[in-house]
């Protein structure tokens, strides 16, 4: 028998969340963002459920190849553009659209030998200060690109730093609108948080939802997934492989960080940080046993996690443990709550499920 841990991907939930994004996108077309191996779900496992999107966006050329290998003939966008002049060959061969965020990428295009001009998304830095041309340099970059025979249509994009927070998008949006005022071309601005939280002026021609497709709230804890009508697309489950009875004063795990103050029973679950469960999850982090909510106690180990069984007196050896997502009973533990307890975000937990964890796709 393999270890009982299993990550399950839920196709119906992916389709539901894509529909949800579609409603919020108004008339905009949708880039389904599948970077980081579809936020840890596996591109091949989500593809069928997301193929109602208008295009797929990611950063890794190998991931773009995988989407083409699945038979996708529609648009694919490389969100960070190419990393090397030679990547432009692959863009030509696979018909990939790509972001252009810096002068080096324009130099490479200018030197690229191709019969077929490429579609590019010129990126503006609207305040994030990661990738993109500053507003005052945007027009010059556009003019340079527009003069190249290697370049077909030029679309315009930016990425918000604060769509999920109190600072909002007004300044960034104004900077983008000002810098792109009379330039032709399609526009793409909004990530998940902008699509859900901000006005229709963020929709433009293409939106770029990622995290909403995977059922996590982009602005947790201000709002949770239920508020946004999102459903979990990944459940991480395992089983109890041990049970211990503690007397008051007994300690649990490395460092003896948890001390029982009353008699209690704990379960030992077959999951640990080597599976991607966060080692920073402290005592009190929520977890479901047989669908009943309880808490982690003591330090997370490489291969095991210890759990308070007080609220589930009938649980024992072999009981189902849900680290996030849905239990077999239908009870749901939002990944955002687990992430918050561990001082991170749902994005990181889904992306960090370790290669040793087997995956299954739930049957429809
Ligand atoms: C990751 C990413 C997105 C999607 O962001 P979410 O918060 O997951 O919706 C959109 N645009 C760009 C440029 C990205 O890198």
Short mmCIF file of C-alpha atoms and ligand atoms in Angstrom, two decimals:
data_model
loop_
_atom_site.label_atom_id
_atom_site.label_comp_id
_atom_site.label_asym_id
_atom_site.label_seq_id
_atom_site.Cartn_x
_atom_site.Cartn_y
_atom_site.Cartn_z
CA UNK A 1 0.00 0.00 0.00
CA UNK A 2 1.24 3.50 -0.77
CA UNK A 3 0.87 6.13 1.95
CA UNK A 4 -2.78 7.15 2.19
CA UNK A 5 -2.22 10.79 1.15
CA UNK A 6 -4.00 11.94 -2.02
CA UNK A 7 -4.69 15.28 -3.69
CA UNK A 8 -7.96 15.28 -5.61
CA UNK A 9 -8.80 17.76 -8.37
CA UNK A 10 -12.49 18.60 -8.81
CA UNK A 11 -13.44 19.25 -12.47
CA UNK A 12 -17.00 20.39 -11.70
CA UNK A 13 -15.63 23.02 -9.32
CA UNK A 14 -13.17 24.25 -11.96
CA UNK A 15 -16.01 24.65 -14.45
CA UNK A 16 -18.16 26.38 -11.84
CA UNK A 17 -15.36 28.84 -10.99
CA UNK A 18 -14.67 29.55 -14.65
CA UNK A 19 -18.36 30.34 -15.09
CA UNK A 20 -18.13 32.60 -12.07
CA UNK A 21 -15.16 34.41 -13.61
CA UNK A 22 -17.04 34.61 -16.92
CA UNK A 23 -19.98 36.36 -15.26
CA UNK A 24 -17.69 38.84 -13.52
CA UNK A 25 -15.70 39.42 -16.71
CA UNK A 26 -18.77 40.95 -18.41
CA UNK A 27 -17.91 40.99 -22.12
CA UNK A 28 -14.17 40.55 -21.78
CA UNK A 29 -12.43 37.44 -23.05
CA UNK A 30 -10.76 35.24 -20.46
CA UNK A 31 -7.16 34.17 -20.19
CA UNK A 32 -7.25 31.16 -17.87
CA UNK A 33 -3.98 31.57 -15.98
CA UNK A 34 -2.34 28.14 -15.65
CA UNK A 35 1.17 29.19 -14.58
CA UNK A 36 2.99 27.15 -11.95
CA UNK A 37 1.45 23.99 -13.37
CA UNK A 38 -2.07 25.37 -12.99
CA UNK A 39 -1.39 26.62 -9.47
CA UNK A 40 -0.17 23.18 -8.49
CA UNK A 41 -3.17 21.28 -9.87
CA UNK A 42 -1.44 19.97 -13.00
CA UNK A 43 -2.14 21.51 -16.41
CA UNK A 44 -3.24 18.19 -17.85
CA UNK A 45 -5.68 17.68 -14.97
CA UNK A 46 -7.44 21.04 -15.37
CA UNK A 47 -7.32 21.50 -19.12
CA UNK A 48 -10.64 19.89 -20.07
CA UNK A 49 -12.49 21.81 -17.38
CA UNK A 50 -10.99 25.13 -18.43
CA UNK A 51 -11.13 24.76 -22.20
CA UNK A 52 -14.19 27.02 -22.31
CA UNK A 53 -11.75 29.89 -21.63
CA UNK A 54 -10.67 32.07 -24.56
CA UNK A 55 -6.98 31.50 -24.03
CA UNK A 56 -4.37 30.12 -21.64
CA UNK A 57 -1.70 32.23 -19.97
CA UNK A 58 1.48 31.10 -18.23
CA UNK A 59 5.17 31.99 -18.12
CA UNK A 60 7.02 28.81 -18.79
CA UNK A 61 7.56 27.86 -22.43
CA UNK A 62 7.48 24.19 -21.49
CA UNK A 63 4.00 24.72 -20.04
CA UNK A 64 2.90 26.43 -23.27
CA UNK A 65 4.15 23.38 -25.17
CA UNK A 66 2.11 21.14 -22.88
CA UNK A 67 -1.06 23.14 -23.58
CA UNK A 68 -0.44 22.84 -27.34
CA UNK A 69 0.23 19.11 -26.90
CA UNK A 70 -3.23 18.80 -25.35
CA UNK A 71 -4.64 20.00 -28.66
CA UNK A 72 -5.35 23.64 -27.80
CA UNK A 73 -5.27 25.71 -30.99
CA UNK A 74 -6.51 28.97 -29.48
CA UNK A 75 -4.47 31.83 -28.01
CA UNK A 76 -1.63 31.22 -25.56
CA UNK A 77 0.07 34.13 -23.81
CA UNK A 78 3.48 34.12 -22.14
CA UNK A 79 2.96 36.59 -19.29
CA UNK A 80 6.65 37.41 -18.84
CA UNK A 81 7.51 37.16 -22.51
CA UNK A 82 10.61 35.35 -23.70
CA UNK A 83 13.68 34.82 -21.54
CA UNK A 84 16.11 34.49 -24.42
CA UNK A 85 16.27 35.40 -28.13
CA UNK A 86 16.08 31.72 -29.05
CA UNK A 87 12.68 31.41 -27.36
CA UNK A 88 11.21 33.44 -30.24
CA UNK A 89 11.68 30.39 -32.48
CA UNK A 90 9.34 28.43 -30.27
CA UNK A 91 6.87 31.33 -30.24
CA UNK A 92 6.81 31.20 -34.02
CA UNK A 93 6.51 27.43 -34.13
CA UNK A 94 3.77 27.15 -31.50
CA UNK A 95 2.07 30.46 -32.32
CA UNK A 96 2.54 31.90 -28.83
CA UNK A 97 1.65 35.48 -28.01
CA UNK A 98 4.12 37.01 -25.62
CA UNK A 99 4.50 39.95 -23.30
CA UNK A 100 7.20 42.52 -24.02
CA UNK A 101 8.27 44.27 -20.85
CA UNK A 102 11.83 45.46 -21.51
CA UNK A 103 14.17 46.75 -24.22
CA UNK A 104 16.12 43.50 -24.51
CA UNK A 105 12.96 41.72 -25.65
CA UNK A 106 12.45 44.34 -28.38
CA UNK A 107 16.10 43.93 -29.47
CA UNK A 108 15.58 40.16 -29.77
CA UNK A 109 12.44 40.66 -31.86
CA UNK A 110 14.25 43.09 -34.12
CA UNK A 111 16.93 40.47 -34.77
CA UNK A 112 14.49 37.57 -35.14
CA UNK A 113 14.18 36.01 -38.59
CA UNK A 114 10.60 35.01 -39.23
CA UNK A 115 8.06 34.95 -42.04
CA UNK A 116 5.14 35.27 -39.65
CA UNK A 117 4.88 38.41 -37.52
CA UNK A 118 4.19 37.80 -33.84
CA UNK A 119 1.43 39.08 -31.59
CA UNK A 120 2.79 40.86 -28.53
CA UNK A 121 1.39 42.32 -25.31
CA UNK A 122 3.35 45.44 -24.41
CA UNK A 123 3.50 45.69 -20.66
CA UNK A 124 3.35 48.87 -18.64
CA UNK A 125 4.59 49.20 -15.07
CA UNK A 126 1.66 50.84 -13.27
CA UNK A 127 3.26 50.88 -9.83
CA UNK A 128 4.12 47.27 -9.00
CA UNK A 129 7.71 47.96 -10.06
CA UNK A 130 8.46 44.46 -11.21
CA UNK A 131 8.11 44.10 -14.98
CA UNK A 132 7.09 46.66 -17.58
CA UNK A 133 7.94 49.98 -19.13
CA UNK A 134 7.45 53.08 -17.00
CA UNK A 135 4.47 55.17 -18.18
CA UNK A 136 6.71 57.87 -19.63
CA UNK A 137 8.66 55.30 -21.66
CA UNK A 138 5.65 53.28 -22.81
CA UNK A 139 4.90 55.21 -25.99
CA UNK A 140 8.51 55.05 -27.21
CA UNK A 141 8.52 51.28 -26.70
CA UNK A 142 5.25 51.01 -28.62
CA UNK A 143 6.63 53.11 -31.49
CA UNK A 144 9.74 50.94 -31.68
CA UNK A 145 7.71 47.72 -31.71
CA UNK A 146 5.26 49.09 -34.22
CA UNK A 147 8.08 49.73 -36.68
CA UNK A 148 9.23 46.08 -36.63
CA UNK A 149 8.17 43.75 -39.46
CA UNK A 150 8.50 40.88 -36.93
CA UNK A 151 5.58 42.30 -34.95
CA UNK A 152 1.94 41.88 -35.86
CA UNK A 153 -0.71 43.28 -33.52
CA UNK A 154 0.38 45.08 -30.35
CA UNK A 155 -1.88 44.72 -27.32
CA UNK A 156 -1.42 46.71 -24.12
CA UNK A 157 -1.27 45.28 -20.63
CA UNK A 158 -0.52 46.09 -17.03
CA UNK A 159 -0.76 44.21 -13.72
CA UNK A 160 -2.13 45.71 -10.49
CA UNK A 161 -0.19 45.65 -7.24
CA UNK A 162 -3.20 46.31 -4.97
CA UNK A 163 -6.37 44.97 -6.57
CA UNK A 164 -6.93 42.82 -3.45
CA UNK A 165 -6.31 45.52 -0.84
CA UNK A 166 -7.45 48.89 0.47
CA UNK A 167 -5.14 50.84 -1.80
CA UNK A 168 -7.16 49.68 -4.80
CA UNK A 169 -6.53 50.24 -8.49
CA UNK A 170 -7.59 53.82 -9.19
CA UNK A 171 -4.07 55.31 -9.45
CA UNK A 172 -2.69 52.42 -11.48
CA UNK A 173 -5.68 52.46 -13.80
CA UNK A 174 -5.35 56.22 -14.32
CA UNK A 175 -1.64 55.84 -15.09
CA UNK A 176 -2.37 53.09 -17.61
CA UNK A 177 -5.19 55.00 -19.26
CA UNK A 178 -3.10 58.14 -19.51
CA UNK A 179 -0.06 56.40 -20.99
CA UNK A 180 -2.10 54.40 -23.52
CA UNK A 181 -4.66 57.11 -24.34
CA UNK A 182 -4.55 57.24 -28.11
CA UNK A 183 -2.71 53.99 -28.82
CA UNK A 184 -4.57 51.36 -30.81
CA UNK A 185 -4.76 47.74 -29.70
CA UNK A 186 -6.54 45.47 -27.27
CA UNK A 187 -6.09 45.92 -23.53
CA UNK A 188 -5.66 43.48 -20.65
CA UNK A 189 -5.52 44.71 -17.07
CA UNK A 190 -7.42 42.67 -14.51
CA UNK A 191 -6.34 39.71 -12.37
CA UNK A 192 -8.84 37.81 -10.17
CA UNK A 193 -9.09 40.48 -7.48
CA UNK A 194 -9.71 43.24 -10.02
CA UNK A 195 -12.36 41.19 -11.81
CA UNK A 196 -14.24 40.49 -8.58
CA UNK A 197 -13.73 43.73 -6.67
CA UNK A 198 -13.37 46.59 -9.10
CA UNK A 199 -15.46 48.36 -11.67
CA UNK A 200 -16.15 47.44 -15.29
CA UNK A 201 -13.40 49.79 -16.50
CA UNK A 202 -10.85 47.12 -15.41
CA UNK A 203 -12.34 44.46 -17.72
CA UNK A 204 -11.08 45.87 -21.05
CA UNK A 205 -10.70 43.26 -23.83
CA UNK A 206 -9.10 40.44 -21.88
CA UNK A 207 -9.10 39.58 -18.18
CA UNK A 208 -6.52 37.31 -16.56
CA UNK A 209 -8.08 35.37 -13.68
CA UNK A 210 -5.92 32.80 -11.94
CA UNK A 211 -6.73 32.14 -8.30
CA UNK A 212 -10.52 32.40 -8.68
CA UNK A 213 -10.44 29.46 -11.08
CA UNK A 214 -8.92 27.41 -8.28
CA UNK A 215 -11.55 28.45 -5.76
CA UNK A 216 -9.53 30.60 -3.39
CA UNK A 217 -10.60 34.15 -2.47
CA UNK A 218 -8.05 36.67 -3.78
CA UNK A 219 -8.82 39.06 -0.92
CA UNK A 220 -9.15 36.71 2.06
CA UNK A 221 -9.89 37.47 4.89
CA UNK A 222 -11.81 40.57 3.73
CA UNK A 223 -13.97 38.10 1.79
CA UNK A 224 -13.96 34.33 1.70
CA UNK A 225 -14.49 31.89 -1.15
CA UNK A 226 -18.14 31.37 -0.19
CA UNK A 227 -18.73 35.13 -0.42
CA UNK A 228 -17.44 35.07 -4.01
CA UNK A 229 -19.37 31.83 -4.73
CA UNK A 230 -16.19 29.90 -5.46
CA UNK A 231 -15.74 26.18 -4.93
CA UNK A 232 -12.55 24.40 -3.91
CA UNK A 233 -10.85 22.68 -6.85
CA UNK A 234 -8.28 20.74 -4.85
CA UNK A 235 -8.72 18.60 -1.76
CA UNK A 236 -5.72 17.29 0.13
CA UNK A 237 -6.69 14.26 2.18
CA UNK A 238 -4.95 11.53 4.11
CA UNK A 239 -5.70 9.13 6.96
CA UNK A 240 -4.83 8.66 10.61
CA UNK A 241 -2.04 6.12 10.94
CA UNK A 242 -1.73 6.37 14.71
CA UNK A 243 -3.58 7.41 17.85
CA UNK A 244 -2.12 8.48 21.20
CA UNK A 245 -3.79 9.03 24.57
CA UNK A 246 -2.31 11.94 26.51
CA UNK A 247 -2.39 12.62 30.23
CA UNK A 248 -2.15 16.20 31.50
CA UNK A 249 1.43 17.37 31.16
CA UNK A 250 2.21 15.11 28.20
CA UNK A 251 3.83 16.83 25.23
CA UNK A 252 3.51 16.30 21.49
CA UNK A 253 6.09 16.26 18.72
CA UNK A 254 9.49 17.82 18.15
CA UNK A 255 10.34 20.53 20.62
CA UNK A 256 7.42 19.45 22.84
CA UNK A 257 5.70 22.67 21.76
CA UNK A 258 2.23 21.40 22.71
CA UNK A 259 1.45 20.37 26.26
CA UNK A 260 -1.86 18.65 27.12
CA UNK A 261 -3.58 20.34 30.05
CA UNK A 262 -6.41 17.79 30.21
CA UNK A 263 -6.59 14.12 29.24
CA UNK A 264 -7.00 13.96 25.45
CA UNK A 265 -6.66 11.76 22.40
CA UNK A 266 -4.64 12.81 19.40
CA UNK A 267 -4.44 11.32 15.93
CA UNK A 268 -1.32 11.08 13.79
CA UNK A 269 -1.99 11.89 10.13
CA UNK A 270 0.16 10.74 7.21
CA UNK A 271 1.08 14.19 5.89
CA UNK A 272 3.96 16.50 6.63
CA UNK A 273 6.04 19.33 5.25
CA UNK A 274 7.64 16.97 2.73
CA UNK A 275 4.16 16.77 1.18
CA UNK A 276 3.86 20.55 1.05
CA UNK A 277 1.85 20.96 4.22
CA UNK A 278 3.28 24.14 5.76
CA UNK A 279 5.68 23.58 8.61
CA UNK A 280 4.67 26.98 9.94
CA UNK A 281 1.11 25.78 10.61
CA UNK A 282 0.90 26.27 14.39
CA UNK A 283 -1.21 24.55 17.02
CA UNK A 284 -4.78 25.59 16.25
CA UNK A 285 -4.54 25.35 12.45
CA UNK A 286 -7.90 23.97 11.27
CA UNK A 287 -8.20 20.45 9.87
CA UNK A 288 -11.13 18.05 9.31
CA UNK A 289 -11.27 14.51 10.69
CA UNK A 290 -14.16 12.47 9.28
CA UNK A 291 -15.48 15.82 8.07
CA UNK A 292 -15.46 17.34 11.58
CA UNK A 293 -13.46 20.48 12.17
CA UNK A 294 -10.64 20.23 14.70
CA UNK A 295 -7.07 21.51 15.01
CA UNK A 296 -3.46 20.64 14.53
CA UNK A 297 -1.49 20.31 17.79
CA UNK A 298 2.29 20.44 18.10
CA UNK A 299 4.87 20.91 15.41
CA UNK A 300 4.37 19.71 11.84
CA UNK A 301 6.98 17.02 11.04
CA UNK A 302 8.38 15.98 7.68
CA UNK A 303 5.91 13.10 7.28
CA UNK A 304 3.36 13.46 10.07
CA UNK A 305 0.96 15.93 11.62
CA UNK A 306 -0.69 15.50 15.03
CA UNK A 307 -4.34 16.37 15.47
CA UNK A 308 -6.64 16.95 18.44
CA UNK A 309 -9.42 14.33 18.30
CA UNK A 310 -11.50 15.85 21.12
CA UNK A 311 -14.31 17.06 18.80
CA UNK A 312 -14.42 13.68 16.98
CA UNK A 313 -14.53 11.02 19.70
CA UNK A 314 -15.42 8.27 17.23
CA UNK A 315 -12.39 8.92 15.06
CA UNK A 316 -9.48 6.51 15.17
CA UNK A 317 -6.98 4.60 13.14
CA UNK A 318 -7.82 4.96 9.43
CA UNK A 319 -10.13 7.97 9.82
CA UNK A 320 -10.12 10.40 6.93
CA UNK A 321 -8.19 13.65 7.44
CA UNK A 322 -8.79 16.64 5.18
CA UNK A 323 -6.01 19.21 5.19
CA UNK A 324 -7.95 21.54 2.86
CA UNK A 325 -10.77 21.31 0.36
CA UNK A 326 -13.73 19.00 0.79
CA UNK A 327 -14.06 15.89 2.92
CA UNK A 328 -15.89 12.77 1.74
CA UNK A 329 -18.78 13.90 3.94
CA UNK A 330 -19.06 17.09 1.85
CA UNK A 331 -17.76 19.32 4.65
CA UNK A 332 -15.43 22.02 3.34
CA UNK A 333 -12.26 23.45 4.85
CA UNK A 334 -11.28 26.52 2.80
CA UNK A 335 -7.62 26.50 1.85
CA UNK A 336 -7.54 30.21 2.72
CA UNK A 337 -8.19 29.47 6.39
CA UNK A 338 -5.33 26.99 6.56
CA UNK A 339 -3.07 29.42 4.72
CA UNK A 340 -3.94 32.27 7.06
CA UNK A 341 -3.13 30.14 10.11
CA UNK A 342 0.25 29.35 8.57
CA UNK A 343 0.96 32.98 7.68
CA UNK A 344 0.63 32.54 3.94
CA UNK A 345 -1.95 32.57 1.13
CA UNK A 346 -3.93 29.85 -0.60
CA UNK A 347 -1.82 30.39 -3.73
CA UNK A 348 1.32 29.19 -1.98
CA UNK A 349 -0.26 26.08 -0.47
CA UNK A 350 -1.69 24.85 -3.78
CA UNK A 351 1.53 25.53 -5.64
CA UNK A 352 3.60 23.78 -2.98
CA UNK A 353 1.99 20.33 -2.98
CA UNK A 354 5.09 18.16 -3.28
CA UNK A 355 5.89 15.83 -6.18
CA UNK A 356 5.60 12.78 -3.92
CA UNK A 357 1.87 13.41 -3.40
CA UNK A 358 -0.24 11.38 -5.85
CA UNK A 359 -3.10 13.17 -7.60
CA UNK A 360 -6.47 11.96 -8.76
CA UNK A 361 -9.11 13.71 -10.84
CA UNK A 362 -12.58 13.23 -9.42
CA UNK A 363 -15.00 11.53 -11.80
CA UNK A 364 -17.87 13.74 -12.92
C1 LIG B 1 -0.48 35.41 -11.94
C2 LIG B 1 -0.94 36.51 -12.83
C3 LIG B 1 -2.32 36.76 -12.99
C4 LIG B 1 -3.37 36.01 -12.22
O1 LIG B 1 -3.40 36.49 -10.89
P1 LIG B 1 -4.51 35.95 -9.85
O2 LIG B 1 -4.32 36.80 -8.66
O3 LIG B 1 -4.18 34.53 -9.59
O4 LIG B 1 -5.82 36.11 -10.52
C5 LIG B 1 -2.69 37.74 -13.88
N1 LIG B 1 -1.76 38.46 -14.56
C6 LIG B 1 -0.45 38.26 -14.41
C7 LIG B 1 0.52 39.08 -15.19
C8 LIG B 1 0.01 37.28 -13.55
O5 LIG B 1 1.33 37.08 -13.41
#
